[in-house]
Coordinates of C-alpha atoms and ligand atoms in Angstrom, one line a residue:
M1 CA 48.1 66.7 -28.7
T2 CA 44.7 66.8 -30.3
I3 CA 44.9 68.9 -33.5
S4 CA 41.6 69.4 -35.2
R5 CA 41.1 68.1 -38.7
K6 CA 39.9 71.6 -39.6
K7 CA 43.2 73.1 -38.6
I8 CA 45.2 70.6 -40.6
E9 CA 43.0 71.3 -43.6
R10 CA 43.6 75.0 -43.2
I11 CA 47.3 74.7 -43.0
I12 CA 48.4 71.7 -45.1
R13 CA 47.9 71.9 -48.9
P14 CA 45.2 69.7 -50.3
E15 CA 47.6 68.1 -52.8
V16 CA 49.8 67.0 -49.9
R17 CA 46.9 65.7 -47.9
G18 CA 45.8 63.6 -50.9
L19 CA 49.1 61.8 -51.1
S20 CA 50.3 58.7 -49.1
A21 CA 53.8 58.7 -47.7
Y22 CA 56.3 56.5 -49.6
H23 CA 55.8 53.1 -47.8
V24 CA 58.8 50.9 -47.1
P25 CA 58.2 47.6 -45.2
V26 CA 60.2 47.2 -42.0
P27 CA 63.0 44.7 -42.9
G28 CA 62.4 41.5 -40.9
D29 CA 64.3 38.3 -41.2
F30 CA 63.5 38.0 -44.9
I31 CA 65.3 37.0 -48.1
K32 CA 64.9 40.6 -49.2
L33 CA 64.2 40.8 -52.9
D34 CA 61.9 43.9 -52.9
A35 CA 64.1 47.0 -53.2
M36 CA 66.6 46.5 -56.0
E37 CA 69.5 46.3 -53.6
N38 CA 72.8 44.7 -54.4
P39 CA 72.7 41.5 -52.3
Y40 CA 76.5 41.3 -51.6
D41 CA 78.3 42.6 -48.5
W42 CA 81.7 44.2 -48.8
P43 CA 84.7 41.9 -48.5
D44 CA 86.3 42.1 -45.0
W45 CA 89.6 43.7 -46.3
L46 CA 87.6 46.5 -47.9
V47 CA 85.7 47.2 -44.7
D48 CA 88.9 47.3 -42.8
E49 CA 90.5 49.7 -45.2
W50 CA 87.4 51.9 -45.2
L51 CA 87.2 52.1 -41.4
E52 CA 90.9 53.1 -41.4
R53 CA 90.1 56.0 -43.8
L54 CA 87.2 57.1 -41.7
R55 CA 89.6 58.1 -38.9
Q56 CA 90.6 61.1 -41.1
V57 CA 87.2 62.7 -41.2
S58 CA 86.8 65.9 -39.1
L59 CA 83.2 65.8 -38.1
N60 CA 83.5 69.1 -36.3
R61 CA 84.0 70.8 -39.7
Y62 CA 81.5 71.3 -42.5
P63 CA 82.0 69.1 -45.5
D64 CA 83.6 70.4 -48.7
A65 CA 80.4 72.2 -50.0
A66 CA 81.4 71.6 -53.7
A67 CA 82.5 68.0 -53.0
V68 CA 85.3 68.6 -55.6
A69 CA 87.2 65.3 -55.1
L70 CA 84.1 63.1 -55.1
K71 CA 82.6 64.9 -58.1
Q72 CA 85.8 64.3 -60.1
Q73 CA 85.8 60.6 -59.0
M74 CA 82.1 60.2 -60.0
R75 CA 82.5 61.9 -63.4
G76 CA 85.3 59.5 -64.2
A77 CA 83.5 56.4 -62.9
L78 CA 80.2 57.1 -64.6
G79 CA 81.7 58.4 -67.9
V80 CA 80.4 62.0 -67.9
P81 CA 81.6 63.7 -71.1
D82 CA 83.9 66.7 -70.6
P83 CA 81.8 69.7 -71.5
A84 CA 78.9 68.5 -69.3
A85 CA 78.5 69.9 -65.7
V86 CA 77.5 67.7 -62.8
I87 CA 75.5 68.2 -59.5
L88 CA 75.7 65.6 -56.8
G89 CA 72.6 64.7 -54.7
N90 CA 71.8 62.8 -51.5
G91 CA 70.5 60.0 -53.7
S92 CA 69.1 60.7 -57.1
D93 CA 65.7 61.3 -55.5
E94 CA 67.1 64.6 -54.2
L95 CA 68.2 65.5 -57.7
I96 CA 64.7 64.8 -59.0
Q97 CA 63.5 67.2 -56.3
M98 CA 66.0 69.9 -57.3
I99 CA 65.1 69.7 -61.0
I100 CA 61.4 70.0 -60.2
Q101 CA 62.0 72.9 -57.8
A102 CA 63.9 74.7 -60.4
V103 CA 61.0 74.6 -62.9
A104 CA 58.1 74.8 -60.4
G105 CA 55.5 77.5 -60.8
P106 CA 51.8 78.0 -61.7
G107 CA 50.7 76.0 -64.7
K108 CA 54.0 74.1 -64.9
V109 CA 53.7 70.4 -65.9
V110 CA 55.9 67.4 -65.2
M111 CA 55.4 64.5 -67.6
A112 CA 56.4 60.8 -67.4
P113 CA 55.2 57.5 -68.7
E114 CA 52.9 55.3 -66.6
P115 CA 53.8 53.0 -65.0
S116 CA 57.1 54.4 -64.0
F117 CA 59.1 55.5 -60.9
V118 CA 56.6 56.8 -58.4
M119 CA 58.8 59.6 -57.1
Y120 CA 58.3 61.7 -60.2
R121 CA 54.6 62.2 -59.5
Q122 CA 55.1 62.4 -55.7
I123 CA 57.7 65.2 -55.9
A124 CA 55.8 67.0 -58.7
V125 CA 52.6 67.1 -56.6
V126 CA 54.4 68.1 -53.4
S127 CA 56.0 70.9 -55.3
G128 CA 52.7 72.2 -56.6
L129 CA 53.1 71.2 -60.2
S130 CA 50.6 69.3 -62.4
Y131 CA 51.6 65.8 -63.4
A132 CA 50.8 64.3 -66.8
A133 CA 51.1 60.5 -67.0
V134 CA 51.4 59.1 -70.5
P135 CA 50.3 55.5 -70.7
L136 CA 52.7 52.9 -72.0
Q137 CA 51.6 50.2 -74.5
A138 CA 50.6 46.7 -73.3
D139 CA 54.3 45.6 -73.6
Y140 CA 55.4 48.7 -71.6
S141 CA 57.0 50.3 -74.7
L142 CA 56.5 54.0 -75.4
D143 CA 53.8 54.8 -78.0
R144 CA 55.4 57.4 -80.2
D145 CA 52.1 59.0 -81.3
V146 CA 50.6 59.1 -77.8
I147 CA 53.6 60.8 -76.4
A148 CA 53.9 63.2 -79.3
A149 CA 50.2 64.3 -78.7
A150 CA 50.8 64.5 -74.9
L151 CA 53.8 66.8 -75.4
D152 CA 51.7 69.1 -77.6
E153 CA 48.9 69.1 -75.2
H154 CA 50.7 69.6 -71.9
R155 CA 53.9 71.4 -72.9
P156 CA 55.8 69.9 -69.9
A157 CA 58.6 71.9 -68.3
V158 CA 60.3 68.5 -67.7
V159 CA 59.8 64.9 -68.9
F160 CA 61.3 62.0 -66.9
L161 CA 62.2 58.8 -68.7
A162 CA 63.6 56.0 -66.6
Y163 CA 65.9 54.0 -68.8
P164 CA 65.6 51.1 -68.1
N165 CA 62.1 51.8 -66.7
N166 CA 61.1 50.9 -63.1
P167 CA 59.0 48.9 -62.3
T168 CA 58.8 47.3 -65.8
G169 CA 62.5 46.6 -66.4
N170 CA 62.5 47.3 -70.1
L171 CA 64.6 49.8 -72.1
F172 CA 62.5 52.2 -74.2
D173 CA 63.3 52.5 -77.9
P174 CA 66.2 55.0 -78.1
E175 CA 64.7 56.4 -81.4
V176 CA 61.5 57.3 -79.6
I177 CA 63.5 59.0 -76.8
R178 CA 65.4 61.0 -79.5
A179 CA 62.1 62.0 -81.0
I180 CA 60.9 63.2 -77.5
L181 CA 64.2 65.1 -77.1
A182 CA 63.6 66.8 -80.5
Q183 CA 59.9 67.7 -79.8
A184 CA 59.9 68.5 -76.0
P185 CA 59.6 72.2 -75.2
G186 CA 61.6 71.8 -72.0
L187 CA 64.0 69.5 -70.3
V188 CA 64.1 65.7 -70.8
V189 CA 65.7 63.8 -67.9
V190 CA 66.9 60.3 -68.8
D191 CA 67.0 58.5 -65.4
E192 CA 69.7 55.8 -65.7
A193 CA 69.4 54.3 -62.1
Y194 CA 69.9 50.8 -63.5
A195 CA 73.0 51.7 -65.7
P196 CA 75.2 49.1 -64.0
F197 CA 73.0 46.3 -65.5
T198 CA 72.8 47.4 -69.1
D199 CA 75.1 48.7 -71.9
A200 CA 72.5 51.2 -73.0
S201 CA 73.0 54.9 -72.0
F202 CA 72.3 58.4 -73.2
M203 CA 75.4 59.8 -71.4
G204 CA 77.2 59.9 -74.8
E205 CA 74.4 62.1 -76.3
L206 CA 74.7 65.0 -73.9
Q207 CA 76.9 67.0 -76.2
A208 CA 74.5 66.6 -79.1
C209 CA 71.3 67.4 -77.2
D210 CA 71.0 70.6 -75.3
N211 CA 67.8 69.8 -73.4
L212 CA 69.0 66.4 -72.2
L213 CA 69.9 65.8 -68.6
V214 CA 71.2 62.3 -67.5
L215 CA 70.5 61.1 -63.9
R216 CA 72.6 58.4 -62.2
T217 CA 72.7 56.9 -58.8
L218 CA 75.2 54.7 -56.9
S219 CA 72.3 53.0 -55.1
K220 CA 71.6 50.1 -57.4
M221 CA 75.3 49.3 -58.0
G222 CA 75.7 48.6 -54.3
F223 CA 75.5 51.8 -52.2
A224 CA 71.8 52.3 -51.5
G225 CA 72.7 53.1 -47.8
L226 CA 75.1 55.8 -48.9
R227 CA 72.7 58.1 -50.8
L228 CA 74.7 59.4 -53.7
G229 CA 73.3 60.5 -57.1
L230 CA 74.7 62.5 -60.0
L231 CA 73.0 64.8 -62.5
A232 CA 74.9 65.6 -65.8
G233 CA 74.0 68.1 -68.4
A234 CA 74.8 71.4 -70.1
P235 CA 76.4 73.9 -67.7
A236 CA 73.7 76.5 -68.5
W237 CA 71.0 74.3 -67.1
L238 CA 72.9 72.9 -64.2
N239 CA 74.1 76.4 -63.0
E240 CA 70.4 77.2 -62.5
I241 CA 69.4 73.9 -60.9
E242 CA 72.5 74.2 -58.6
K243 CA 70.7 77.1 -56.9
T244 CA 68.1 74.8 -55.5
R245 CA 70.7 72.6 -53.8
L246 CA 71.1 72.9 -50.1
P247 CA 74.7 73.6 -49.1
Y248 CA 76.5 70.6 -47.7
N249 CA 73.9 68.1 -49.0
I250 CA 76.7 65.6 -49.3
S251 CA 78.1 64.8 -45.9
S252 CA 81.8 64.4 -45.1
L253 CA 81.1 60.7 -44.4
N254 CA 79.4 60.3 -47.8
Q255 CA 82.2 62.2 -49.6
L256 CA 84.9 60.1 -48.1
T257 CA 83.0 56.8 -48.5
G258 CA 81.9 57.5 -52.1
E259 CA 85.5 58.4 -53.1
F260 CA 86.8 55.3 -51.3
A261 CA 84.2 52.9 -52.8
L262 CA 84.6 54.2 -56.4
G263 CA 88.4 53.8 -55.9
H264 CA 87.6 50.1 -55.6
R265 CA 84.9 50.0 -58.2
E266 CA 86.3 46.8 -59.8
V267 CA 84.8 45.0 -56.8
F268 CA 81.3 46.4 -57.5
E269 CA 81.6 46.1 -61.2
Q270 CA 82.3 42.4 -60.7
Q271 CA 79.2 42.1 -58.5
A272 CA 77.1 43.9 -61.1
A273 CA 78.3 41.5 -63.8
S274 CA 77.3 38.5 -61.6
I275 CA 73.9 40.1 -61.0
R276 CA 73.4 40.4 -64.8
Q277 CA 74.2 36.8 -65.3
D278 CA 72.0 35.7 -62.4
R279 CA 69.2 37.9 -63.8
D280 CA 69.2 35.8 -67.0
A281 CA 69.1 32.6 -64.9
L282 CA 66.2 34.0 -62.8
L283 CA 64.3 35.0 -65.9
A284 CA 64.7 31.5 -67.3
G285 CA 63.5 30.0 -64.0
L286 CA 60.4 32.3 -64.0
Q287 CA 59.7 31.4 -67.6
S288 CA 59.7 27.7 -66.8
Q289 CA 56.9 28.2 -64.3
P290 CA 53.3 27.6 -65.6
G291 CA 50.9 30.5 -65.8
L292 CA 53.3 33.4 -65.6
T293 CA 53.9 36.2 -68.0
V294 CA 57.5 37.3 -67.6
Y295 CA 58.7 40.6 -68.9
P296 CA 62.3 41.1 -70.3
S297 CA 64.6 43.2 -68.0
A298 CA 67.7 45.3 -68.5
A299 CA 67.8 46.0 -64.8
N300 CA 68.5 44.1 -61.6
F301 CA 64.8 43.1 -61.1
I302 CA 62.1 41.3 -63.1
L303 CA 58.5 42.1 -63.5
F304 CA 56.1 39.2 -63.9
R305 CA 52.3 38.7 -64.0
V306 CA 50.5 35.9 -62.1
P307 CA 47.1 34.4 -63.1
A308 CA 44.3 36.9 -62.6
G309 CA 43.5 37.7 -59.0
Q310 CA 46.4 35.8 -57.4
A311 CA 49.0 38.5 -56.8
G312 CA 48.0 39.1 -53.2
A313 CA 48.0 35.4 -52.3
V314 CA 51.3 34.7 -54.1
H315 CA 52.9 37.7 -52.4
A316 CA 51.7 36.7 -49.0
G317 CA 52.6 33.0 -49.6
L318 CA 56.2 34.1 -50.5
E319 CA 56.3 36.1 -47.3
E320 CA 55.2 33.1 -45.3
N321 CA 58.1 31.3 -46.9
G322 CA 60.5 34.1 -45.8
V323 CA 60.8 35.8 -49.2
L324 CA 59.9 39.5 -49.6
I325 CA 59.2 40.9 -53.1
K326 CA 57.1 43.8 -54.3
N327 CA 53.4 43.5 -55.0
L328 CA 52.5 46.0 -57.7
D329 CA 48.9 44.9 -58.2
G330 CA 46.6 47.8 -57.6
S331 CA 49.3 50.5 -58.0
A332 CA 48.4 51.2 -61.6
P333 CA 45.9 49.6 -64.1
A334 CA 48.7 48.4 -66.3
L335 CA 50.3 46.5 -63.3
R336 CA 47.3 44.4 -62.5
D337 CA 48.4 40.9 -61.2
C338 CA 52.0 42.0 -61.3
L339 CA 54.9 41.3 -58.9
R340 CA 58.5 42.5 -59.1
V341 CA 61.4 40.5 -57.8
T342 CA 64.9 41.9 -57.3
V343 CA 67.8 39.7 -58.4
G344 CA 69.5 38.4 -55.2
R345 CA 72.3 35.9 -54.6
P346 CA 71.9 32.6 -56.5
Q347 CA 70.7 30.7 -53.4
E348 CA 68.2 33.5 -52.7
N349 CA 66.9 33.4 -56.2
A350 CA 66.6 29.6 -56.0
A351 CA 64.7 29.8 -52.7
F352 CA 62.3 32.4 -54.3
L353 CA 61.7 30.1 -57.3
S354 CA 61.0 27.0 -55.3
A355 CA 58.7 28.9 -52.9
L356 CA 56.9 30.4 -55.9
A357 CA 56.5 26.9 -57.5
T358 CA 54.5 25.7 -54.5
L359 CA 52.1 28.7 -54.8
L360 CA 51.1 28.6 -58.4
Ligands
PLP401 C1 65.8 53.6 -57.3 C2 65.5 54.6 -58.3 C3 65.9 56.0 -58.1 C4 66.3 56.5 -56.8 O1 67.5 56.2 -56.4 P1 68.3 56.9 -55.1 O2 69.5 57.4 -55.8 O3 68.4 55.8 -54.2 O4 67.4 58.0 -54.6 C5 65.7 56.9 -59.1 N1 65.2 56.5 -60.3 C6 64.7 55.3 -60.5 C7 64.1 54.9 -61.8 C8 64.9 54.3 -59.5 O5 64.4 53.0 -59.7

């Protein structure tokens, strides 16, 4: 199987060859605080009830292509206002891909702040669009003038705003987001992946704003393994985006499990409430360590900066102590010396903090 470099270059697009595949470390026997996962397992009674329900699935049949029951359940659980339409995705990543595919074409631009969620750029580039990154200020807030000038210059078909932002954890000023909505020539997607950990949301502004789309996922609230996301917005937009959806993108197992899990959402809302409290304790723990700059977070993770040049050593030292977090140093100029830790169980957060203390 020797395929010549020349042949690959002839067949595979240069933009794709220039990318690196999204890297996920192989999970070892770690305290895993790198991927914004909910650290809590389901209680046994819930697992038993779920397994019983799974018996009803007819895997020989195609799933409900419209996922009617799950859609209804998700609308209610996520507070989608009535006139808005929704599309479900195999994770919100798939919905980002559908939005970009719907607008793709020569000269089309996707815009997002930098640093932000890496999939916006990855999917834009793979889909053949240009990507315009708008730098955030030193405190990771949006600069109203810089973004206004960038909107004028690039005329993006779609702007993505993660709210709260990943990997920085902060909420952008809602007034600046409203200014972007008013000025943008195309769609503005407010990506609320971390909605379970904040009270802030643009879901309530869908009716007032006809170029706003709101993106949600069940991943960060406790179902990362399930792969379920939701896009909400005006029916006129969603009817078009719907055409890019592959039929049966939500499997029968996903539909049943999603309905079941949201039927018991008090369990997961309780977990999210604990994670929010533990985030504040973890933040205080980080702030008490010398030499760190700790950034405020409205999500289930915290970004912090270590003394210059030490990110690699601190990251490796934590790993030697059995704790896996994310090293962001080198991924963007604004993230130099930065690490990101996901809020885990209280004992996991304590293990992380005490390992960190030995490394600073
Ligand atoms: C994690 C994350 C997503 C992707 O979530 P999935 O639904 O698991 O695909 C989308 N946007 C942001 C900002 C995220 O951090």
